[in-house]
GROMACS .gro file of C-alpha atoms in nm:
model
  481
    1UNK     CA    1  17.613  28.303  17.924
    2UNK     CA    2  17.299  28.232  18.121
    3UNK     CA    3  17.087  28.179  17.847
    4UNK     CA    4  17.317  27.918  17.685
    5UNK     CA    5  17.345  27.714  18.024
    6UNK     CA    6  16.954  27.720  18.030
    7UNK     CA    7  16.950  27.559  17.660
    8UNK     CA    8  17.186  27.307  17.762
    9UNK     CA    9  17.004  27.196  18.063
   10UNK     CA   10  16.651  27.162  17.846
   11UNK     CA   11  16.858  26.956  17.614
   12UNK     CA   12  16.969  26.737  17.882
   13UNK     CA   13  16.600  26.666  18.001
   14UNK     CA   14  16.473  26.607  17.668
   15UNK     CA   15  16.701  26.349  17.608
   16UNK     CA   16  16.649  26.163  17.948
   17UNK     CA   17  16.263  26.192  17.885
   18UNK     CA   18  16.331  26.058  17.546
   19UNK     CA   19  16.540  25.794  17.691
   20UNK     CA   20  16.283  25.705  17.976
   21UNK     CA   21  16.004  25.683  17.672
   22UNK     CA   22  16.237  25.443  17.470
   23UNK     CA   23  16.282  25.236  17.765
   24UNK     CA   24  15.916  25.186  17.834
   25UNK     CA   25  15.839  25.103  17.486
   26UNK     CA   26  16.102  24.827  17.448
   27UNK     CA   27  15.970  24.696  17.781
   28UNK     CA   28  15.622  24.628  17.615
   29UNK     CA   29  15.796  24.356  17.398
   30UNK     CA   30  15.900  24.182  17.716
   31UNK     CA   31  15.712  24.035  18.024
   32UNK     CA   32  15.925  24.241  18.316
   33UNK     CA   33  15.643  24.498  18.285
   34UNK     CA   34  15.364  24.277  18.369
   35UNK     CA   35  15.133  24.324  18.052
   36UNK     CA   36  15.041  24.070  17.813
   37UNK     CA   37  15.309  24.001  17.554
   38UNK     CA   38  15.165  24.147  17.230
   39UNK     CA   39  15.448  23.923  17.004
   40UNK     CA   40  15.446  23.561  17.077
   41UNK     CA   41  15.757  23.526  16.834
   42UNK     CA   42  15.938  23.754  17.079
   43UNK     CA   43  16.206  23.503  17.234
   44UNK     CA   44  16.170  23.740  17.548
   45UNK     CA   45  15.811  23.698  17.595
   46UNK     CA   46  15.723  23.449  17.889
   47UNK     CA   47  15.488  23.229  17.687
   48UNK     CA   48  15.468  22.955  17.990
   49UNK     CA   49  15.580  23.094  18.301
   50UNK     CA   50  15.989  23.055  18.247
   51UNK     CA   51  16.035  23.383  18.433
   52UNK     CA   52  16.023  23.306  18.826
   53UNK     CA   53  16.012  23.694  18.937
   54UNK     CA   54  15.707  23.724  18.674
   55UNK     CA   55  15.371  23.679  18.896
   56UNK     CA   56  15.118  23.767  18.629
   57UNK     CA   57  14.902  23.477  18.537
   58UNK     CA   58  14.811  23.626  18.225
   59UNK     CA   59  15.090  23.589  17.997
   60UNK     CA   60  15.139  23.193  18.120
   61UNK     CA   61  14.910  23.031  17.911
   62UNK     CA   62  15.031  22.892  17.570
   63UNK     CA   63  14.891  23.033  17.258
   64UNK     CA   64  14.627  22.798  17.100
   65UNK     CA   65  14.565  22.823  16.722
   66UNK     CA   66  14.236  22.729  16.613
   67UNK     CA   67  14.205  22.398  16.408
   68UNK     CA   68  14.036  22.402  16.066
   69UNK     CA   69  13.917  22.110  15.869
   70UNK     CA   70  13.989  22.110  15.482
   71UNK     CA   71  13.909  21.749  15.353
   72UNK     CA   72  13.725  21.423  15.424
   73UNK     CA   73  13.807  21.096  15.237
   74UNK     CA   74  13.616  20.902  15.193
   75UNK     CA   75  13.243  21.016  15.238
   76UNK     CA   76  13.079  20.709  15.163
   77UNK     CA   77  13.123  20.353  15.296
   78UNK     CA   78  13.019  20.071  15.523
   79UNK     CA   79  13.088  20.022  15.898
   80UNK     CA   80  13.480  20.022  16.006
   81UNK     CA   81  13.555  20.213  15.706
   82UNK     CA   82  13.877  20.440  15.772
   83UNK     CA   83  13.817  20.787  15.731
   84UNK     CA   84  14.084  21.060  15.682
   85UNK     CA   85  14.047  21.403  15.787
   86UNK     CA   86  14.306  21.676  15.685
   87UNK     CA   87  14.341  22.032  15.808
   88UNK     CA   88  14.562  22.222  16.056
   89UNK     CA   89  14.622  22.254  16.418
   90UNK     CA   90  14.481  21.909  16.485
   91UNK     CA   91  14.769  21.878  16.758
   92UNK     CA   92  14.903  21.529  16.836
   93UNK     CA   93  14.700  21.396  17.160
   94UNK     CA   94  14.423  21.175  17.040
   95UNK     CA   95  14.252  21.208  17.381
   96UNK     CA   96  14.190  21.574  17.279
   97UNK     CA   97  14.010  21.462  16.928
   98UNK     CA   98  13.697  21.335  16.868
   99UNK     CA   99  13.503  21.239  16.564
  100UNK     CA  100  13.136  21.148  16.520
  101UNK     CA  101  12.925  20.997  16.221
  102UNK     CA  102  12.570  21.119  16.274
  103UNK     CA  103  12.624  21.177  16.625
  104UNK     CA  104  12.786  20.824  16.670
  105UNK     CA  105  13.140  20.852  16.809
  106UNK     CA  106  13.415  20.684  16.578
  107UNK     CA  107  13.734  20.513  16.707
  108UNK     CA  108  13.995  20.772  16.637
  109UNK     CA  109  14.320  20.570  16.519
  110UNK     CA  110  14.576  20.840  16.454
  111UNK     CA  111  14.618  21.223  16.517
  112UNK     CA  112  14.899  21.458  16.379
  113UNK     CA  113  14.837  21.823  16.355
  114UNK     CA  114  14.733  21.798  16.014
  115UNK     CA  115  14.551  21.467  15.967
  116UNK     CA  116  14.303  21.262  16.193
  117UNK     CA  117  14.240  20.923  16.072
  118UNK     CA  118  13.891  20.744  16.241
  119UNK     CA  119  13.738  20.437  16.185
  120UNK     CA  120  13.302  20.459  16.144
  121UNK     CA  121  13.104  20.293  16.387
  122UNK     CA  122  12.871  20.025  16.312
  123UNK     CA  123  12.485  20.165  16.281
  124UNK     CA  124  12.601  20.527  16.253
  125UNK     CA  125  12.373  20.589  15.957
  126UNK     CA  126  12.356  20.873  15.707
  127UNK     CA  127  12.468  21.221  15.829
  128UNK     CA  128  12.725  21.455  15.894
  129UNK     CA  129  13.059  21.411  16.049
  130UNK     CA  130  13.144  21.653  16.329
  131UNK     CA  131  13.511  21.681  16.547
  132UNK     CA  132  13.593  21.832  16.885
  133UNK     CA  133  13.968  21.921  16.887
  134UNK     CA  134  14.068  22.055  17.219
  135UNK     CA  135  13.749  22.224  17.300
  136UNK     CA  136  13.657  22.365  16.974
  137UNK     CA  137  13.378  22.233  16.725
  138UNK     CA  138  13.400  22.141  16.355
  139UNK     CA  139  13.164  22.043  16.104
  140UNK     CA  140  13.259  21.826  15.807
  141UNK     CA  141  13.059  21.705  15.502
  142UNK     CA  142  12.778  21.429  15.542
  143UNK     CA  143  12.895  21.076  15.547
  144UNK     CA  144  12.691  20.824  15.313
  145UNK     CA  145  12.665  20.519  15.547
  146UNK     CA  146  12.588  20.166  15.349
  147UNK     CA  147  12.428  19.919  15.513
  148UNK     CA  148  12.574  19.551  15.569
  149UNK     CA  149  12.402  19.249  15.594
  150UNK     CA  150  12.513  18.938  15.763
  151UNK     CA  151  12.359  18.618  15.787
  152UNK     CA  152  12.387  18.374  16.052
  153UNK     CA  153  12.210  18.051  16.149
  154UNK     CA  154  12.042  18.114  16.484
  155UNK     CA  155  11.865  17.777  16.579
  156UNK     CA  156  11.806  17.458  16.397
  157UNK     CA  157  12.060  17.193  16.269
  158UNK     CA  158  12.120  17.301  15.873
  159UNK     CA  159  11.989  17.040  15.634
  160UNK     CA  160  11.862  16.817  15.923
  161UNK     CA  161  11.497  16.774  15.946
  162UNK     CA  162  11.381  16.662  16.293
  163UNK     CA  163  11.228  16.723  16.630
  164UNK     CA  164  11.477  16.811  16.911
  165UNK     CA  165  11.496  17.075  17.193
  166UNK     CA  166  11.825  17.233  17.277
  167UNK     CA  167  12.060  17.569  17.226
  168UNK     CA  168  12.068  17.731  16.892
  169UNK     CA  169  12.201  17.493  16.597
  170UNK     CA  170  12.167  17.175  16.833
  171UNK     CA  171  11.795  17.190  16.830
  172UNK     CA  172  11.589  17.067  16.515
  173UNK     CA  173  11.284  17.192  16.365
  174UNK     CA  174  11.097  17.017  16.035
  175UNK     CA  175  10.986  17.275  15.804
  176UNK     CA  176  10.977  17.603  16.008
  177UNK     CA  177  10.716  17.816  15.842
  178UNK     CA  178  10.619  18.129  16.000
  179UNK     CA  179  10.745  18.310  16.342
  180UNK     CA  180  10.641  18.602  16.573
  181UNK     CA  181  10.792  18.789  16.868
  182UNK     CA  182  10.641  18.859  17.201
  183UNK     CA  183  10.708  19.114  17.430
  184UNK     CA  184  10.968  18.945  17.646
  185UNK     CA  185  11.206  18.867  17.333
  186UNK     CA  186  11.092  18.507  17.283
  187UNK     CA  187  11.031  18.401  16.913
  188UNK     CA  188  10.754  18.177  16.842
  189UNK     CA  189  10.799  17.930  16.562
  190UNK     CA  190  10.549  17.728  16.357
  191UNK     CA  191  10.718  17.393  16.279
  192UNK     CA  192  10.457  17.286  16.058
  193UNK     CA  193  10.566  16.902  15.987
  194UNK     CA  194  10.609  16.860  16.358
  195UNK     CA  195  10.243  16.974  16.416
  196UNK     CA  196  10.401  17.220  16.699
  197UNK     CA  197  10.484  17.570  16.783
  198UNK     CA  198  10.837  17.590  16.918
  199UNK     CA  199  10.973  17.872  17.142
  200UNK     CA  200  11.342  18.047  17.113
  201UNK     CA  201  11.446  18.223  17.458
  202UNK     CA  202  11.653  18.540  17.411
  203UNK     CA  203  11.931  18.336  17.534
  204UNK     CA  204  11.877  18.112  17.204
  205UNK     CA  205  11.736  17.781  17.381
  206UNK     CA  206  11.461  17.607  17.199
  207UNK     CA  207  11.151  17.437  17.399
  208UNK     CA  208  10.819  17.334  17.303
  209UNK     CA  209  10.542  17.590  17.377
  210UNK     CA  210  10.252  17.397  17.255
  211UNK     CA  211  10.206  17.087  17.070
  212UNK     CA  212   9.947  16.762  17.006
  213UNK     CA  213   9.779  16.730  17.330
  214UNK     CA  214   9.853  17.080  17.482
  215UNK     CA  215   9.867  17.107  17.832
  216UNK     CA  216   9.592  16.837  17.932
  217UNK     CA  217   9.683  16.588  17.671
  218UNK     CA  218   9.321  16.617  17.498
  219UNK     CA  219   9.289  16.514  17.110
  220UNK     CA  220   9.091  16.819  17.068
  221UNK     CA  221   9.412  17.047  17.102
  222UNK     CA  222   9.637  16.889  16.832
  223UNK     CA  223   9.768  17.083  16.536
  224UNK     CA  224   9.775  16.948  16.234
  225UNK     CA  225  10.030  17.128  15.981
  226UNK     CA  226   9.991  17.496  16.102
  227UNK     CA  227  10.122  17.764  15.880
  228UNK     CA  228  10.055  18.117  16.010
  229UNK     CA  229  10.103  18.313  16.339
  230UNK     CA  230   9.992  18.641  16.459
  231UNK     CA  231  10.044  18.808  16.822
  232UNK     CA  232   9.847  19.080  16.962
  233UNK     CA  233   9.962  19.357  17.213
  234UNK     CA  234   9.849  19.115  17.512
  235UNK     CA  235  10.067  18.829  17.400
  236UNK     CA  236   9.792  18.636  17.281
  237UNK     CA  237   9.885  18.418  16.998
  238UNK     CA  238   9.689  18.321  16.695
  239UNK     CA  239   9.755  17.984  16.471
  240UNK     CA  240   9.633  17.914  16.121
  241UNK     CA  241   9.607  17.553  16.184
  242UNK     CA  242   9.584  17.476  15.832
  243UNK     CA  243   9.503  17.130  15.821
  244UNK     CA  244   9.239  17.123  16.042
  245UNK     CA  245   9.087  17.461  15.850
  246UNK     CA  246   9.067  17.655  16.183
  247UNK     CA  247   9.199  17.957  16.382
  248UNK     CA  248   9.328  17.883  16.749
  249UNK     CA  249   9.419  18.139  17.026
  250UNK     CA  250   9.656  18.047  17.283
  251UNK     CA  251   9.695  18.324  17.577
  252UNK     CA  252   9.994  18.347  17.790
  253UNK     CA  253   9.914  18.100  18.022
  254UNK     CA  254   9.887  17.841  17.726
  255UNK     CA  255   9.511  17.849  17.763
  256UNK     CA  256   9.403  17.711  17.406
  257UNK     CA  257   9.068  17.833  17.245
  258UNK     CA  258   8.939  17.727  16.879
  259UNK     CA  259   8.771  18.062  16.793
  260UNK     CA  260   8.696  18.010  16.408
  261UNK     CA  261   8.641  17.716  16.190
  262UNK     CA  262   8.411  17.437  16.208
  263UNK     CA  263   8.715  17.163  16.174
  264UNK     CA  264   8.631  17.053  15.792
  265UNK     CA  265   8.751  17.256  15.454
  266UNK     CA  266   8.509  17.472  15.316
  267UNK     CA  267   8.357  17.845  15.260
  268UNK     CA  268   8.115  17.966  15.473
  269UNK     CA  269   8.091  18.325  15.664
  270UNK     CA  270   7.916  18.309  16.024
  271UNK     CA  271   7.997  18.316  16.390
  272UNK     CA  272   8.300  18.158  16.525
  273UNK     CA  273   8.336  17.778  16.499
  274UNK     CA  274   8.015  17.800  16.271
  275UNK     CA  275   8.234  17.927  15.995
  276UNK     CA  276   8.459  17.765  15.748
  277UNK     CA  277   8.798  17.787  15.589
  278UNK     CA  278   8.996  17.617  15.319
  279UNK     CA  279   9.365  17.608  15.464
  280UNK     CA  280   9.415  17.913  15.607
  281UNK     CA  281   9.785  18.016  15.543
  282UNK     CA  282   9.856  18.346  15.724
  283UNK     CA  283   9.699  18.571  16.000
  284UNK     CA  284   9.737  18.933  16.066
  285UNK     CA  285   9.600  19.145  16.381
  286UNK     CA  286   9.503  19.468  16.294
  287UNK     CA  287   9.163  19.681  16.309
  288UNK     CA  288   8.966  19.886  16.111
  289UNK     CA  289   8.615  20.081  16.117
  290UNK     CA  290   8.477  19.791  16.259
  291UNK     CA  291   8.696  19.761  16.522
  292UNK     CA  292   8.977  19.510  16.601
  293UNK     CA  293   9.003  19.241  16.407
  294UNK     CA  294   9.200  18.929  16.260
  295UNK     CA  295   9.252  18.924  15.872
  296UNK     CA  296   9.325  18.542  15.725
  297UNK     CA  297   9.452  18.473  15.393
  298UNK     CA  298   9.361  18.137  15.267
  299UNK     CA  299   9.337  17.878  14.967
  300UNK     CA  300   8.964  18.028  14.901
  301UNK     CA  301   9.167  18.299  14.740
  302UNK     CA  302   9.008  18.544  14.983
  303UNK     CA  303   9.118  18.760  15.289
  304UNK     CA  304   8.879  18.688  15.550
  305UNK     CA  305   8.831  18.903  15.873
  306UNK     CA  306   8.738  18.789  16.201
  307UNK     CA  307   8.605  19.021  16.489
  308UNK     CA  308   8.801  19.042  16.811
  309UNK     CA  309   8.529  19.280  16.927
  310UNK     CA  310   8.167  19.120  16.926
  311UNK     CA  311   8.262  18.813  17.157
  312UNK     CA  312   8.151  18.574  16.905
  313UNK     CA  313   8.443  18.620  16.682
  314UNK     CA  314   8.222  18.678  16.368
  315UNK     CA  315   8.390  18.569  16.049
  316UNK     CA  316   8.316  18.757  15.711
  317UNK     CA  317   8.475  18.787  15.375
  318UNK     CA  318   8.703  19.097  15.375
  319UNK     CA  319   8.838  19.097  15.043
  320UNK     CA  320   8.764  18.845  14.713
  321UNK     CA  321   8.454  18.774  14.546
  322UNK     CA  322   8.301  18.560  14.875
  323UNK     CA  323   8.136  18.207  14.854
  324UNK     CA  324   7.859  18.284  14.618
  325UNK     CA  325   8.150  18.293  14.321
  326UNK     CA  326   8.283  17.942  14.219
  327UNK     CA  327   8.537  18.030  14.041
  328UNK     CA  328   8.799  18.296  14.301
  329UNK     CA  329   9.128  18.285  14.193
  330UNK     CA  330   9.290  18.526  13.935
  331UNK     CA  331   9.455  18.864  13.932
  332UNK     CA  332   9.251  19.181  13.954
  333UNK     CA  333   9.287  19.507  14.125
  334UNK     CA  334   8.990  19.711  14.219
  335UNK     CA  335   8.714  19.733  14.507
  336UNK     CA  336   8.715  19.456  14.800
  337UNK     CA  337   8.461  19.235  14.624
  338UNK     CA  338   8.616  19.277  14.295
  339UNK     CA  339   8.976  19.185  14.344
  340UNK     CA  340   9.113  18.860  14.281
  341UNK     CA  341   9.448  18.697  14.451
  342UNK     CA  342   9.601  18.364  14.368
  343UNK     CA  343   9.710  18.206  14.695
  344UNK     CA  344   9.756  18.493  14.910
  345UNK     CA  345   9.980  18.432  15.189
  346UNK     CA  346  10.186  18.648  15.435
  347UNK     CA  347  10.047  19.020  15.565
  348UNK     CA  348  10.137  19.312  15.725
  349UNK     CA  349  10.047  19.691  15.818
  350UNK     CA  350  10.221  19.954  15.676
  351UNK     CA  351  10.151  20.322  15.754
  352UNK     CA  352   9.796  20.426  15.871
  353UNK     CA  353   9.625  20.108  15.786
  354UNK     CA  354   9.737  19.971  15.467
  355UNK     CA  355   9.745  19.573  15.440
  356UNK     CA  356  10.015  19.442  15.223
  357UNK     CA  357   9.976  19.076  15.123
  358UNK     CA  358  10.224  18.826  14.963
  359UNK     CA  359  10.004  18.722  14.676
  360UNK     CA  360  10.207  18.395  14.616
  361UNK     CA  361  10.054  18.297  14.262
  362UNK     CA  362  10.040  18.624  14.134
  363UNK     CA  363  10.422  18.667  14.222
  364UNK     CA  364  10.308  19.006  14.337
  365UNK     CA  365  10.279  19.217  14.674
  366UNK     CA  366   9.904  19.416  14.685
  367UNK     CA  367   9.806  19.653  14.913
  368UNK     CA  368   9.437  19.691  15.055
  369UNK     CA  369   9.389  20.056  15.121
  370UNK     CA  370   9.127  20.033  15.400
  371UNK     CA  371   8.989  20.362  15.384
  372UNK     CA  372   8.972  20.344  15.022
  373UNK     CA  373   8.788  20.000  15.029
  374UNK     CA  374   9.026  19.922  14.711
  375UNK     CA  375   9.294  19.677  14.615
  376UNK     CA  376   9.584  19.748  14.415
  377UNK     CA  377   9.936  19.643  14.322
  378UNK     CA  378  10.223  19.777  14.508
  379UNK     CA  379  10.508  19.559  14.370
  380UNK     CA  380  10.583  19.317  14.136
  381UNK     CA  381  10.467  19.193  13.803
  382UNK     CA  382  10.542  18.876  13.609
  383UNK     CA  383  10.700  18.583  13.759
  384UNK     CA  384  11.069  18.618  13.790
  385UNK     CA  385  11.372  18.823  13.928
  386UNK     CA  386  11.439  19.168  13.868
  387UNK     CA  387  11.617  19.371  14.121
  388UNK     CA  388  11.752  19.691  14.188
  389UNK     CA  389  11.447  19.888  14.049
  390UNK     CA  390  11.140  20.056  14.132
  391UNK     CA  391  10.869  19.837  14.298
  392UNK     CA  392  10.656  19.817  14.003
  393UNK     CA  393  10.935  19.726  13.772
  394UNK     CA  394  11.064  19.453  14.021
  395UNK     CA  395  11.010  19.071  13.957
  396UNK     CA  396  10.945  18.806  14.240
  397UNK     CA  397  10.879  18.406  14.217
  398UNK     CA  398  10.608  18.313  14.485
  399UNK     CA  399  10.654  18.586  14.744
  400UNK     CA  400  10.539  18.422  15.076
  401UNK     CA  401  10.557  18.663  15.375
  402UNK     CA  402  10.631  19.017  15.410
  403UNK     CA  403  10.724  19.216  15.734
  404UNK     CA  404  10.745  19.608  15.798
  405UNK     CA  405  10.999  19.803  15.992
  406UNK     CA  406  10.960  20.095  16.214
  407UNK     CA  407  11.100  20.325  15.945
  408UNK     CA  408  10.863  20.178  15.652
  409UNK     CA  409  11.129  19.925  15.519
  410UNK     CA  410  10.982  19.602  15.380
  411UNK     CA  411  11.098  19.301  15.390
  412UNK     CA  412  10.998  18.993  15.151
  413UNK     CA  413  11.066  18.658  15.148
  414UNK     CA  414  11.097  18.531  14.760
  415UNK     CA  415  11.055  18.226  14.822
  416UNK     CA  416  11.086  18.051  14.457
  417UNK     CA  417  11.384  18.298  14.421
  418UNK     CA  418  11.534  18.174  14.829
  419UNK     CA  419  11.609  18.541  14.843
  420UNK     CA  420  11.500  18.805  15.088
  421UNK     CA  421  11.410  19.168  14.924
  422UNK     CA  422  11.363  19.483  15.042
  423UNK     CA  423  11.161  19.796  14.992
  424UNK     CA  424  11.300  20.101  15.064
  425UNK     CA  425  11.091  20.426  15.173
  426UNK     CA  426  11.134  20.545  14.848
  427UNK     CA  427  11.003  20.255  14.665
  428UNK     CA  428  11.315  20.084  14.533
  429UNK     CA  429  11.366  19.720  14.553
  430UNK     CA  430  11.716  19.511  14.630
  431UNK     CA  431  11.818  19.184  14.745
  432UNK     CA  432  11.969  19.205  15.110
  433UNK     CA  433  12.037  18.797  15.127
  434UNK     CA  434  12.087  18.507  14.911
  435UNK     CA  435  12.171  18.431  14.593
  436UNK     CA  436  11.899  18.399  14.316
  437UNK     CA  437  11.794  18.064  14.209
  438UNK     CA  438  12.065  17.913  14.439
  439UNK     CA  439  11.924  17.677  14.698
  440UNK     CA  440  12.129  17.545  14.983
  441UNK     CA  441  12.279  17.647  15.336
  442UNK     CA  442  12.586  17.912  15.350
  443UNK     CA  443  12.619  18.215  15.617
  444UNK     CA  444  12.829  18.506  15.565
  445UNK     CA  445  12.767  18.844  15.403
  446UNK     CA  446  12.453  18.896  15.291
  447UNK     CA  447  12.539  18.852  14.889
  448UNK     CA  448  12.693  18.500  14.966
  449UNK     CA  449  12.413  18.348  15.170
  450UNK     CA  450  12.274  18.097  15.034
  451UNK     CA  451  11.902  18.004  15.149
  452UNK     CA  452  11.635  17.683  15.075
  453UNK     CA  453  11.268  17.822  14.985
  454UNK     CA  454  11.238  18.064  15.308
  455UNK     CA  455  10.891  18.139  15.403
  456UNK     CA  456  10.833  18.351  15.682
  457UNK     CA  457  11.000  18.676  15.776
  458UNK     CA  458  10.982  18.900  16.119
  459UNK     CA  459  11.152  19.203  16.155
  460UNK     CA  460  11.275  19.162  16.504
  461UNK     CA  461  11.414  19.523  16.626
  462UNK     CA  462  11.650  19.750  16.522
  463UNK     CA  463  11.918  19.587  16.302
  464UNK     CA  464  11.752  19.212  16.330
  465UNK     CA  465  11.586  19.014  16.085
  466UNK     CA  466  11.452  18.660  16.149
  467UNK     CA  467  11.402  18.417  15.845
  468UNK     CA  468  11.211  18.066  15.868
  469UNK     CA  469  11.442  17.934  15.629
  470UNK     CA  470  11.169  17.632  15.551
  471UNK     CA  471  11.364  17.371  15.342
  472UNK     CA  472  11.694  17.400  15.541
  473UNK     CA  473  11.449  17.370  15.863
  474UNK     CA  474  11.674  17.640  16.043
  475UNK     CA  475  11.600  17.968  16.148
  476UNK     CA  476  11.837  18.235  16.003
  477UNK     CA  477  11.897  18.585  16.151
  478UNK     CA  478  12.018  18.875  15.935
  479UNK     CA  479  12.190  19.117  16.090
  480UNK     CA  480  12.212  19.462  15.962
  481UNK     CA  481  12.465  19.732  16.073
   0.00000   0.00000   0.00000
């Protein structure tokens, strides 16, 4: 009997211990034991602190599901394109979602748990799409950004020649020909038929910087059909005073100096005012193995060089056959003295010292390799209009000027076609503004804008190109974004 009682007691203990263990196991699914809830679907779990008796903060935070990105469409387009990003666990709070294109934040238009709609910002350029969703970082595909070109009239009255000061389109010009920009953001314009240099302040106010008579009213300080402008790092302005066959320097205090040219048409190398030019067209500030210099294109079908370091402004022939040759015009690549040009015009420097030249009547862009001492053809061929091709397959019609952006993009006034052309870093030629062989005035998107034989072009900073729209008597601005 005693043995039977002992067995009964042991069984009762086993049953009791089993019940205690079962109770502990069941409590793991609840939050009453102060442990983290292992099963977030358990209705008894304290997900957001709903049990006032529970003081364990570890199980009071909501469960955050990690977001994922599945697809993006479209992945190419211009500014303000609406892009839809699909995925999971984006939430619904737009303040917790941000999207960037190549590092530039876009405008989030709408958020659902599986879809985000965002607008592409201006000037984002090509690069990856990145997201941040409630602290989680996601990376999507590359977005290929398409540039847009918008043309507006910046200064001058369209189609009305004249001479008036004023703000923006209230001012008047008479055949603006070339333009430069100083360190203060002022734009200077050769107002050819007004025989003046005009100034456009950053606020758009147009005034006269220098005209006949200059500061002192002296006759020697008159311009006569000036054409080209250049500016150096000290804001000294150089003028190709074409009608008087000379080169003039104007310092920031408006002190005038005739640095080269005797004031009569000819072709003679020499020092300063002993030299002779024939209708100097354009000027470029640069340097070579001989030091700092001005390069001048002219109607002798040559490129002349004026030394800025010897104190005498010595003039020599840099490219072309020289004064001893009677027939100078033509088209030939080769060494500097062998090369032939036909009314070379605007110039710019690209890369490590290569000089680009708008060779007007050869309908080409030529290149001088200063290290090699050679002249080659950079773009173009026979007269015409061929677009959206490699630079050597392109065709121009009387290119007048060339300007180079910091990224190496080249802009050209294709005067005879009344277009603004572009050569990108890969050598591809496109038209960014103007309608070929359409002459007139119209602002708007690049492919709808119309020019009238533009001459000068100036890359004025990120996203800005200025054009001397000569026969419209205005300065146009092309906004790139």
